[in-house]
XYZ file of C-alpha atoms in Angstrom:
745
model
C -10.969 -7.892 25.899
C -11.886 -4.270 26.628
C -9.840 -2.078 28.897
C -12.490 -2.275 31.645
C -13.664 1.285 31.113
C -15.779 2.820 33.881
C -17.952 5.871 33.300
C -17.756 8.818 35.711
C -20.599 11.203 34.905
C -19.529 13.981 37.227
C -15.999 14.055 35.858
C -17.131 13.880 32.259
C -19.589 16.746 32.669
C -16.891 18.797 34.397
C -14.569 18.244 31.428
C -17.165 19.228 28.863
C -18.137 22.317 30.839
C -14.522 23.464 30.907
C -14.160 23.017 27.149
C -17.452 24.636 26.227
C -16.838 27.653 28.462
C -14.401 28.814 25.767
C -16.293 27.339 22.829
C -16.224 27.880 19.937
C -12.786 29.292 19.281
C -12.047 31.794 16.537
C -12.434 30.009 13.216
C -11.959 33.069 11.029
C -8.766 31.563 9.571
C -10.754 28.622 8.191
C -13.457 30.925 6.871
C -10.824 33.084 5.135
C -9.412 29.959 3.510
C -12.857 29.086 2.171
C -13.299 32.645 0.898
C -9.931 32.402 -0.856
C -10.883 29.169 -2.582
C -14.135 30.733 -3.721
C -12.322 33.734 -5.172
C -9.797 31.567 -7.016
C -12.409 29.102 -8.308
C -15.454 31.174 -9.332
C -16.840 28.408 -11.569
C -16.646 25.665 -8.946
C -19.849 23.663 -8.458
C -21.776 23.600 -5.198
C -20.519 20.033 -4.704
C -16.913 21.171 -5.066
C -17.436 24.058 -2.670
C -18.820 21.640 -0.106
C -15.636 19.544 -0.297
C -13.646 22.638 0.661
C -15.456 22.742 4.000
C -14.510 19.139 4.776
C -10.924 19.494 3.571
C -10.411 22.651 5.606
C -11.841 21.016 8.728
C -9.695 17.898 8.195
C -6.585 20.035 8.071
C -7.236 22.925 10.447
C -10.166 22.333 12.832
C -9.227 21.457 16.385
C -10.178 17.924 17.418
C -11.238 17.618 21.041
C -11.174 14.594 23.337
C -12.598 14.327 26.828
C -10.371 12.027 28.921
C -13.355 10.527 30.749
C -15.052 9.412 27.526
C -13.915 6.751 25.023
C -15.952 8.331 22.206
C -14.599 10.800 19.681
C -16.431 13.235 17.432
C -16.025 16.718 18.897
C -14.483 19.043 16.342
C -14.338 22.834 16.581
C -15.886 24.142 13.372
C -17.170 27.323 14.984
C -20.665 26.044 15.705
C -22.193 27.057 18.994
C -22.384 24.701 21.942
C -26.156 24.239 21.788
C -26.281 23.505 18.088
C -27.446 20.093 17.042
C -30.636 21.628 15.768
C -31.549 23.921 12.873
C -28.888 25.367 10.599
C -31.094 27.719 8.598
C -30.905 30.655 8.595
C -27.142 29.962 8.458
C -25.678 29.454 11.916
C -22.117 30.209 13.100
C -19.389 27.883 11.884
C -17.915 26.667 8.626
C -20.605 23.993 8.210
C -22.949 26.780 7.063
C -20.337 28.691 5.042
C -21.812 27.762 1.663
C -25.299 28.932 2.655
C -23.842 32.283 3.675
C -22.780 32.858 0.073
C -26.456 33.297 -0.869
C -27.661 36.204 1.311
C -30.303 37.293 -1.202
C -32.004 33.909 -1.005
C -31.747 33.764 2.789
C -33.179 37.272 3.170
C -35.815 36.726 0.462
C -37.198 33.612 2.084
C -37.066 35.283 5.494
C -39.089 38.231 4.219
C -41.727 36.014 2.591
C -42.171 33.660 5.539
C -41.973 36.532 7.996
C -44.843 38.283 6.225
C -47.253 35.371 6.687
C -45.799 34.727 10.125
C -46.782 38.250 11.149
C -50.402 37.383 10.359
C -50.217 34.074 12.207
C -50.954 31.932 9.167
C -47.704 30.032 9.531
C -44.414 29.915 11.350
C -41.738 28.941 8.839
C -38.177 29.736 9.936
C -36.765 27.185 7.454
C -37.350 26.749 3.717
C -36.835 23.000 4.139
C -36.231 20.849 7.190
C -32.727 21.751 8.301
C -32.939 20.110 11.697
C -34.464 16.630 12.022
C -32.651 14.226 9.746
C -31.225 10.732 10.155
C -27.784 9.976 8.782
C -28.111 6.228 8.199
C -25.268 5.002 10.403
C -25.980 1.403 9.398
C -24.354 2.130 6.027
C -21.194 3.241 7.844
C -21.303 0.207 10.135
C -21.656 -2.194 7.220
C -19.248 -0.729 4.672
C -17.125 1.865 6.441
C -16.009 4.978 4.599
C -13.608 2.828 2.581
C -16.466 0.684 1.306
C -18.528 3.733 0.381
C -15.548 5.148 -1.546
C -15.082 1.822 -3.312
C -18.750 1.648 -4.352
C -18.681 5.238 -5.605
C -15.580 4.541 -7.687
C -17.251 1.504 -9.240
C -20.268 3.635 -10.086
C -17.992 6.216 -11.715
C -16.666 3.569 -14.070
C -20.118 3.092 -15.569
C -20.807 5.086 -18.717
C -24.368 6.291 -18.106
C -23.432 9.279 -15.938
C -23.742 12.953 -16.773
C -20.977 15.414 -15.880
C -23.111 16.572 -12.951
C -23.457 13.031 -11.619
C -19.730 12.389 -11.976
C -19.034 15.617 -10.109
C -21.343 14.505 -7.294
C -19.657 11.093 -6.889
C -16.135 12.511 -7.025
C -16.991 15.120 -4.419
C -18.691 12.548 -2.177
C -15.494 10.483 -2.317
C -13.481 13.593 -1.444
C -15.673 14.228 1.612
C -15.276 10.640 2.811
C -11.485 10.949 2.534
C -11.557 14.119 4.615
C -13.562 12.287 7.269
C -10.991 9.498 7.300
C -8.330 12.116 7.996
C -10.391 13.658 10.805
C -10.724 10.238 12.426
C -6.965 9.687 12.162
C -6.422 13.008 13.879
C -8.475 11.800 16.851
C -6.129 8.816 17.126
C -3.118 11.126 16.945
C -4.640 13.397 19.601
C -5.215 10.435 21.936
C -1.608 9.283 21.459
C -0.380 12.777 22.250
C -2.509 13.024 25.402
C -1.328 9.603 26.592
C 2.234 10.940 26.861
C 1.248 13.102 29.842
C -1.855 11.360 31.196
C -1.465 9.450 34.488
C -5.040 8.896 35.614
C -5.731 5.169 35.217
C -9.306 5.567 33.927
C -8.298 8.312 31.514
C -5.513 6.155 30.141
C -8.017 3.363 29.457
C -10.320 5.659 27.487
C -7.504 7.292 25.506
C -5.982 3.938 24.588
C -9.335 2.778 23.283
C -9.533 5.865 21.069
C -5.918 5.660 19.918
C -6.479 2.138 18.598
C -10.031 2.488 17.298
C -10.020 5.890 15.617
C -7.506 4.704 13.008
C -10.003 2.027 11.945
C -13.443 3.421 12.639
C -15.323 4.681 10.719
C -12.956 4.028 7.821
C -13.606 0.273 7.999
C -16.730 -1.724 8.916
C -17.379 -2.011 12.655
C -16.668 -5.391 14.231
C -17.233 -4.849 17.953
C -19.853 -3.281 20.193
C -17.556 -0.389 21.061
C -16.559 0.174 17.432
C -20.207 0.258 16.375
C -21.028 2.884 19.022
C -18.034 4.977 17.906
C -19.163 4.809 14.272
C -22.745 5.814 15.147
C -21.667 8.830 17.172
C -18.974 9.921 14.680
C -21.437 9.747 11.764
C -24.090 11.890 13.401
C -21.712 14.451 14.879
C -19.731 14.962 11.673
C -22.986 15.543 9.825
C -24.030 18.053 12.484
C -20.706 19.854 12.374
C -20.019 19.932 8.642
C -23.017 19.127 6.435
C -24.980 22.288 7.146
C -27.975 20.451 8.614
C -29.143 19.199 11.988
C -29.329 15.443 12.593
C -31.755 14.729 15.394
C -31.823 10.940 15.215
C -28.991 9.107 16.952
C -30.338 5.724 15.926
C -32.516 2.696 16.611
C -29.858 1.512 19.018
C -31.175 -1.743 20.472
C -31.867 -3.130 17.004
C -28.565 -1.931 15.542
C -26.219 -2.817 18.409
C -27.486 -6.171 19.659
C -25.598 -8.347 17.161
C -22.286 -6.628 17.992
C -22.905 -7.019 21.706
C -23.856 -10.705 21.486
C -20.828 -11.460 19.326
C -18.537 -9.692 21.801
C -20.059 -11.632 24.699
C -19.532 -14.904 22.854
C -15.899 -14.049 22.129
C -15.211 -12.761 25.658
C -14.443 -9.263 24.388
C -16.873 -7.542 26.751
C -18.867 -8.122 29.920
C -22.437 -6.932 30.540
C -21.123 -4.438 33.112
C -18.611 -2.993 30.654
C -21.305 -2.668 28.018
C -23.553 -0.836 30.489
C -20.731 1.623 31.249
C -20.358 2.380 27.540
C -24.115 2.848 27.146
C -24.176 5.189 30.158
C -21.485 7.368 28.627
C -23.077 7.261 25.176
C -26.485 8.399 26.440
C -24.909 11.158 28.542
C -23.189 12.928 25.667
C -26.192 15.005 24.571
C -26.788 16.523 27.997
C -23.042 17.045 28.373
C -22.855 19.068 25.164
C -25.911 21.220 25.860
C -25.990 23.812 28.593
C -29.467 22.772 29.657
C -29.206 23.289 33.390
C -28.294 26.952 32.986
C -30.619 29.520 31.490
C -31.460 27.800 28.225
C -35.273 27.641 27.887
C -35.390 24.617 25.675
C -34.088 21.179 24.898
C -32.180 19.449 22.173
C -33.821 17.693 19.274
C -31.662 14.591 19.799
C -33.333 11.238 20.323
C -32.714 7.519 20.723
C -35.142 4.895 19.451
C -35.721 1.551 21.174
C -38.235 -1.255 20.753
C -40.195 -1.738 17.565
C -39.171 -4.474 15.171
C -36.569 -5.450 12.600
C -37.124 -5.552 8.840
C -38.680 -9.021 9.107
C -41.168 -7.948 11.756
C -39.404 -9.642 14.680
C -39.959 -7.771 17.941
C -36.965 -5.781 19.232
C -36.551 -5.965 22.986
C -33.206 -7.125 24.281
C -30.293 -6.462 26.611
C -29.486 -3.175 24.869
C -33.077 -1.985 25.409
C -32.689 -2.731 29.109
C -29.276 -1.038 29.327
C -30.609 2.170 27.773
C -33.602 2.212 30.123
C -31.235 1.580 33.042
C -29.150 4.604 32.020
C -32.160 6.900 32.192
C -33.261 5.418 35.509
C -29.800 5.854 37.004
C -28.855 9.304 35.721
C -32.209 11.015 34.955
C -31.010 12.458 31.670
C -33.092 15.311 30.238
C -31.857 14.447 26.751
C -31.701 12.714 24.348
C -35.408 12.054 24.186
C -36.300 8.383 24.393
C -38.583 7.342 21.530
C -40.120 3.968 22.370
C -41.726 1.908 19.618
C -44.343 -0.527 20.891
C -46.974 -2.842 19.425
C -49.542 -5.390 20.537
C -46.814 -8.040 20.274
C -44.404 -6.464 22.747
C -44.109 -8.274 26.088
C -45.525 -6.839 29.283
C -42.010 -6.761 30.742
C -40.953 -4.144 28.176
C -44.008 -1.987 28.797
C -43.494 -2.247 32.553
C -39.904 -1.045 32.222
C -40.943 1.868 30.045
C -43.845 2.522 32.428
C -41.415 2.763 35.313
C -39.545 5.520 33.463
C -42.793 7.378 32.835
C -43.848 7.051 36.455
C -40.554 8.518 37.648
C -41.531 11.827 36.037
C -38.475 12.025 33.788
C -40.737 13.344 31.011
C -38.376 12.560 28.149
C -40.559 9.805 26.755
C -42.549 9.445 23.527
C -44.422 6.263 22.604
C -44.943 5.196 18.973
C -47.512 2.608 17.927
C -46.014 0.324 15.265
C -49.448 -1.144 14.555
C -50.556 2.241 13.168
C -47.362 3.916 11.954
C -46.099 1.022 9.830
C -49.422 0.584 7.935
C -49.728 4.373 7.604
C -46.440 4.517 5.737
C -47.237 1.409 3.708
C -50.325 3.211 2.406
C -47.959 5.746 0.859
C -46.472 3.070 -1.400
C -43.412 2.294 0.720
C -42.204 -1.280 1.115
C -43.137 -3.170 4.284
C -39.494 -3.918 5.131
C -38.584 -0.240 4.857
C -41.593 0.843 6.916
C -40.600 -1.500 9.717
C -37.293 0.344 10.049
C -38.779 3.780 10.714
C -37.147 6.136 13.161
C -38.436 9.327 14.767
C -36.490 12.532 14.811
C -36.487 15.676 16.850
C -39.924 15.822 18.415
C -42.040 12.987 17.032
C -41.514 13.209 13.264
C -41.652 9.855 11.459
C -38.898 9.062 8.970
C -37.755 5.816 7.368
C -34.082 4.873 7.449
C -33.771 5.442 3.684
C -35.995 8.507 3.542
C -35.279 12.226 3.442
C -38.265 13.838 5.052
C -38.696 17.599 5.355
C -41.202 17.507 8.136
C -40.648 20.033 10.952
C -39.806 23.208 9.118
C -43.109 25.013 8.590
C -46.000 25.091 11.034
C -49.415 25.989 9.640
C -52.156 27.511 11.752
C -55.294 25.524 10.878
C -57.411 27.950 12.894
C -56.180 31.008 11.013
C -56.670 29.118 7.755
C -60.312 28.565 8.790
C -60.609 32.297 9.368
C -59.847 32.787 5.673
C -63.235 31.178 4.969
C -65.001 33.248 7.633
C -63.454 36.647 6.894
C -62.481 36.410 3.198
C -62.339 40.165 2.526
C -59.640 40.688 5.140
C -57.624 37.580 4.274
C -57.849 38.109 0.517
C -56.164 41.446 1.134
C -53.420 39.701 3.147
C -52.791 37.145 0.388
C -53.118 39.473 -2.607
C -49.313 39.801 -2.913
C -49.305 36.149 -4.039
C -52.563 36.260 -5.993
C -54.432 33.849 -3.718
C -58.156 34.227 -2.903
C -60.574 32.536 -0.498
C -64.090 31.437 -1.390
C -66.607 33.167 0.964
C -68.351 30.638 3.245
C -70.608 32.799 5.397
C -73.466 32.929 2.877
C -73.818 29.162 2.528
C -77.426 27.975 2.620
C -76.731 25.035 4.924
C -73.896 23.522 6.896
C -72.997 20.989 4.212
C -72.394 23.771 1.707
C -70.492 25.778 4.319
C -68.317 22.811 5.229
C -67.621 22.028 1.561
C -66.386 25.595 1.004
C -64.185 25.452 4.124
C -62.501 22.237 2.992
C -62.085 23.618 -0.527
C -60.345 26.680 0.921
C -58.081 24.448 3.008
C -57.184 22.445 -0.094
C -56.493 25.534 -2.177
C -54.459 27.264 0.515
C -52.380 24.167 1.187
C -51.714 23.794 -2.538
C -50.575 27.418 -2.549
C -48.076 26.687 0.226
C -46.917 23.516 -1.535
C -46.155 25.517 -4.674
C -44.207 28.160 -2.767
C -42.194 25.631 -0.761
C -41.364 23.675 -3.891
C -39.948 26.893 -5.332
C -37.888 27.627 -2.228
C -36.945 23.987 -1.577
C -35.400 23.610 -5.019
C -32.601 25.875 -3.767
C -31.362 23.221 -1.320
C -29.158 21.575 -3.969
C -27.602 24.949 -4.748
C -26.936 26.460 -1.341
C -26.208 23.325 0.685
C -25.813 19.950 -1.043
C -25.237 17.430 1.738
C -22.498 15.047 0.665
C -21.865 13.063 3.836
C -25.606 12.703 4.421
C -25.779 11.364 0.852
C -22.898 8.974 1.510
C -24.984 7.302 4.224
C -27.739 6.621 1.668
C -26.705 3.780 -0.721
C -29.398 4.907 -3.168
C -27.554 8.209 -3.626
C -24.521 6.313 -4.933
C -26.718 4.142 -7.154
C -28.556 7.114 -8.673
C -25.547 9.466 -8.471
C -27.800 12.062 -6.855
C -27.386 14.131 -3.730
C -30.103 13.889 -1.063
C -31.071 17.456 -1.975
C -31.859 16.273 -5.507
C -33.961 13.265 -4.551
C -31.237 10.637 -4.167
C -32.902 8.899 -1.218
C -35.302 6.017 -1.835
C -38.171 8.068 -0.381
C -38.422 11.849 -0.542
C -41.170 13.267 1.598
C -42.484 16.568 2.940
C -44.887 17.267 5.802
C -46.483 20.507 6.872
C -46.879 20.478 10.642
C -50.437 21.586 11.389
C -51.542 23.187 14.644
C -54.983 23.592 16.179
C -56.931 20.607 14.813
C -59.020 20.212 17.971
C -59.860 23.918 18.018
C -60.925 23.734 14.364
C -63.126 20.689 14.991
C -64.861 22.313 17.959
C -65.269 25.600 16.058
C -66.823 23.930 13.031
C -69.115 21.844 15.230
C -70.151 24.973 17.149
C -71.088 26.688 13.880
C -73.005 23.574 12.834
C -75.022 23.537 16.067
C -75.356 27.203 17.022
C -75.889 28.710 13.573
C -77.375 26.039 11.314
C -79.172 23.527 13.564
C -80.192 25.190 16.834
C -80.140 28.724 15.386
C -78.935 30.199 18.677
C -77.203 32.974 16.763
C -76.762 34.222 13.227
C -73.563 33.886 11.256
C -73.072 37.634 11.178
C -73.586 37.970 14.918
C -71.145 35.132 15.668
C -68.440 36.554 13.385
C -68.801 39.982 14.978
C -68.630 38.495 18.491
C -65.486 36.551 17.632
C -63.858 39.609 16.075
C -64.603 41.587 19.249
C -63.310 38.755 21.486
C -66.847 38.195 22.868
C -66.508 41.494 24.703
C -70.282 42.123 24.745
C -71.361 38.506 24.224
C -70.239 36.565 27.280
C -73.553 34.674 27.397
C -72.985 33.452 23.839
C -69.420 32.496 24.704
C -70.524 30.492 27.730
C -73.077 28.696 25.567
C -70.399 27.831 23.017
C -68.034 26.671 25.757
C -70.399 24.602 27.851
C -73.521 23.710 25.888
C -72.102 22.690 22.535
C -70.698 19.117 22.493
C -66.890 18.884 22.352
C -64.365 16.792 20.478
C -62.947 13.899 22.586
C -65.705 14.372 25.166
C -69.003 13.860 23.356
C -69.752 11.085 20.868
C -71.347 13.178 18.102
C -68.611 15.828 18.187
C -65.903 13.166 18.202
C -67.427 11.381 15.213
C -67.632 14.744 13.459
C -63.963 15.195 14.387
C -63.113 12.003 12.517
C -64.676 13.437 9.364
C -62.683 16.658 9.759
C -59.465 14.726 10.438
C -60.022 12.552 7.371
C -60.730 15.562 5.162
C -57.711 17.446 6.504
C -55.544 14.403 5.764
C -56.663 14.575 2.140
C -55.830 18.276 1.974
C -52.467 17.887 3.712
C -51.114 15.112 1.498
C -50.634 13.824 -2.012
C -49.061 16.841 -3.703
C -45.750 16.352 -5.543
C -42.626 17.905 -4.040
C -39.455 19.161 -5.706
C -37.386 16.022 -4.958
C -39.644 13.586 -6.804
C -41.614 12.580 -3.726
C -44.798 13.932 -2.216
C -46.304 15.689 0.759
C -47.811 13.516 3.491
C -50.327 14.376 6.233
C -48.988 15.114 9.705
C -50.610 16.446 12.869
C -47.956 17.498 15.281
C -47.470 21.101 16.238
C -44.294 21.525 18.336
C -44.911 24.755 20.313
C -46.784 26.498 17.509
C -50.119 26.026 19.291
C -48.821 28.648 21.739
C -46.895 30.807 19.253
C -50.060 31.473 17.291
C -52.329 32.404 20.173
C -51.680 36.166 20.201
C -52.359 36.613 16.479
C -55.442 34.370 16.280
C -58.741 35.999 17.134
C -61.423 34.348 19.264
C -62.911 31.173 17.819
C -66.415 29.760 17.509
C -65.814 27.179 20.232
C -65.718 29.972 22.816
C -61.951 30.291 22.991
C -60.840 33.893 23.530
C -57.898 35.483 21.745
C -54.495 35.052 23.384
C -55.515 31.565 24.536
C -53.485 28.633 23.217
C -54.777 26.509 20.360
C -55.262 22.770 20.807
C -52.138 20.579 20.834
C -51.551 17.785 18.328
C -54.734 15.699 18.159
C -55.793 16.694 21.671
C -59.119 18.392 22.407
C -59.302 22.136 22.952
C -57.582 23.299 26.114
C -60.895 24.679 27.427
C -62.686 21.319 27.216
C -63.618 20.192 30.713
C -63.423 16.773 32.362
C -60.903 15.275 29.945
C -58.927 12.486 31.557
C -56.885 9.489 30.449
C -59.950 7.364 29.782
C -61.632 10.044 27.681
C -58.543 10.569 25.533
C -57.989 6.850 25.000
C -61.658 6.283 24.177
C -61.689 9.107 21.617
C -58.738 7.538 19.784
C -60.904 4.547 18.848
C -63.023 6.726 16.588
C -60.069 7.977 14.525
C -58.081 6.446 11.688
C -54.556 7.680 12.240
C -53.151 5.482 9.490
C -54.141 8.447 7.313
C -51.357 10.437 9.022
C -48.035 8.757 8.130
C -46.140 11.790 9.399
C -47.589 11.197 12.859
C -50.591 12.304 14.919
C -49.516 13.237 18.431
C -51.583 13.032 21.591
C -50.229 14.621 24.766
C -50.946 12.631 27.896
C -50.661 14.828 31.000
C -50.876 12.761 34.181
C -50.755 14.342 37.675
C -48.387 11.945 39.417
C -45.011 12.543 41.032
C -41.820 10.516 40.701
C -42.045 9.508 44.376
C -44.962 7.240 43.571
C -44.106 5.532 40.277
C -46.801 3.148 39.106
C -45.371 1.249 36.132
C -48.446 -0.958 35.777
C -50.648 2.127 35.289
C -48.458 3.462 32.499
C -48.075 0.030 30.938
C -51.880 -0.232 30.849
C -52.176 3.222 29.275
C -49.644 2.257 26.599
C -51.387 -1.037 25.905
C -54.774 0.685 25.587
C -53.216 3.373 23.398
C -52.052 0.681 20.979
C -55.279 -1.301 21.047
C -57.377 1.825 20.420
C -55.363 2.849 17.370
C -53.291 5.766 18.630
C -50.265 6.941 16.646
C -47.864 8.820 18.944
C -48.170 9.696 22.623
C -46.105 12.013 24.820
C -46.078 11.651 28.589
C -45.922 14.593 30.974
C -46.105 13.218 34.505
C -46.088 15.985 37.084
C -48.572 17.699 39.375
C -49.625 21.314 39.072
C -48.808 21.919 42.729
C -45.254 20.714 42.187
C -44.825 23.117 39.275
C -46.276 26.033 41.243
C -43.832 25.287 44.039
C -40.952 25.059 41.548
C -41.985 28.395 40.043
C -41.973 29.971 43.492
C -38.665 28.397 44.625
C -36.640 27.543 41.494
C -33.345 27.125 43.352
C -34.637 24.106 45.262
C -36.394 22.473 42.285
C -33.774 22.419 39.572
C -34.229 18.711 38.874
C -37.796 18.956 37.507
C -37.978 18.164 33.797
C -41.204 18.826 31.888
C -42.371 17.886 28.435
C -42.970 21.295 26.891
C -44.181 19.910 23.570
C -41.937 17.854 21.314
C -38.985 18.542 23.562
C -38.167 18.283 27.252
C -36.593 20.997 29.389
C -35.685 21.824 32.964
C -38.703 23.693 34.271
C -36.669 26.393 36.025
C -35.036 27.425 32.719
C -38.340 28.187 30.964
C -39.620 31.716 30.569
C -42.446 32.770 32.874
C -44.862 32.597 29.923
C -43.799 29.046 29.045
C -43.967 27.968 32.698
C -47.487 29.331 32.987
C -48.576 27.583 29.799
C -47.290 24.235 31.113
C -48.921 24.829 34.506
C -52.245 25.781 32.931
C -52.578 22.486 31.069
C -51.302 20.351 33.967
C -53.837 18.647 36.216
C -53.735 18.971 39.984
């Protein structure tokens, strides 16, 4: 039986705040040790150098326990408190030490991406996705570190391996041994703290750790509590030491239910005790991040519930309900709750999720299995694997056995269109890389014009693919990821690191912003220039370049007289053609890890980043106005409501976007009047109409205006900024105004 642990949120958050107020400590001694090893072993491989990081941490890094929590994974490696996200450019801490040994590469990529970023073509802070991965904790649960070591040793005995492959397996084993030592140190720390601890609840938690940390994650998990410990330890050790960010905590209700039911059967746990553990587990992200202070952002951490298992059986169980109960009780701002639904899910599940949405927690994303699973199957992935997809960070789709670089470079589709409209200017911008646009303005008809535009998109995207394949190939040199690889059984089988293509699936996505703005702009050119001949091409281009300064009548015509995507049938059907053609351009190219690029339409906050460097557009949008979000219509489109958005989805085929196509659903309701049946109906219609991913933002504009005026009395308001959630009062004035502007009254 368990110790009867009871979670105290206030006490736990007080403990973490005290620790993080002096965090991180000085880790220069560990860094000097790594520098010494490098000096003494100049011919060491990147794999060997990575083992030094783990060995040094196992010996010297401080392990930290919070007496109010029975979970253990906090280790002081020098990383900052708010750091479960990107780790490139190299962040503080020894986890990024190896990357810091390559300053020429770091600076060279920064200069190249910064150049195109200055012109608003892209925003690419990372050369590969260093933030949104999933360390497959199910491998740790099934085999434990000991089992992984055993399998790697067996693979080493086979005679088909190169020296490089042998080096990889030996170093992966070394890393797993270091992690075993770190876990033992947590047990030793708990035993030490028990000598002076008198609080009854603290003693319970520390005893649980003292017993469990000597076994987990070294051995396979057997109990509900052990499984939760292994999941958290796996993700946090990857975050702290593997030089990457691991957004996905896990598909918890699917993974944990068998452990819970077995414990219930054997009288090892009660439902109330399990709920207490879930409450603590879900709280740990908010506890680590200083979100309620002046941090204008959120974490990229997320939990997945719902969906199905590998055989297609619907997942909705006691663990699903416990996780939902935790959010209802404590109103966590993070981790984000990614809910997988389908036509087969019961109304009860949708009603429970709908209740969360109606409360205005705004941490919710909804994923349609009936679209996302077939979308990934179309890419040649097995049905069983597709059924086990997770979603990391914002809304990025990733299979459990997939390494997907997906949220690392954001492309401005609107600026890319401008390359077709103003080729002389943009050819000069791109001449450093020898790329040229085909002029489109002299086309004889719209079909020829459109063909040139799509050809330019295809060519420009292929240019970016080539450059990112060149930069991405450095991953295996500057940061091979050995523990991440250990969680992927295929890496042991192939004797390849994840950075070399060791995962079963190796995918890239460019995140593309402004699709709705592009659709409306192209349709406006079709109508105003080619069909209705309201203006000439030259006149329109000049007006756009001058921000419609002397052409307000033309702008009003473009805004209000030309049909709009998601509002008018003809424009929406035209939008489907554009979406389909963009999907072809955005996917299919080979990447450097033996996989390929896949289409994706999610934009994070790039739709707002790009606004100041993107001139006025043919849909009537003025410069310095935000681009469209995800697959939403342009922000200037009038009379768009829930029904209009849901109806427009029916026209699209989002199975062509396996990386996800996100629609943002802003609903002007307050938490005081939750209407779960309304949100359940919206989710059901979203599925039936063929949507891919949907974010809820449930808040009224008046409430936000009041919170902006009196932030001290409205510190509990959480808004969905884009792919992440944040406390409204922590956002910059510009971000607050952007959220207010798109929020209905």
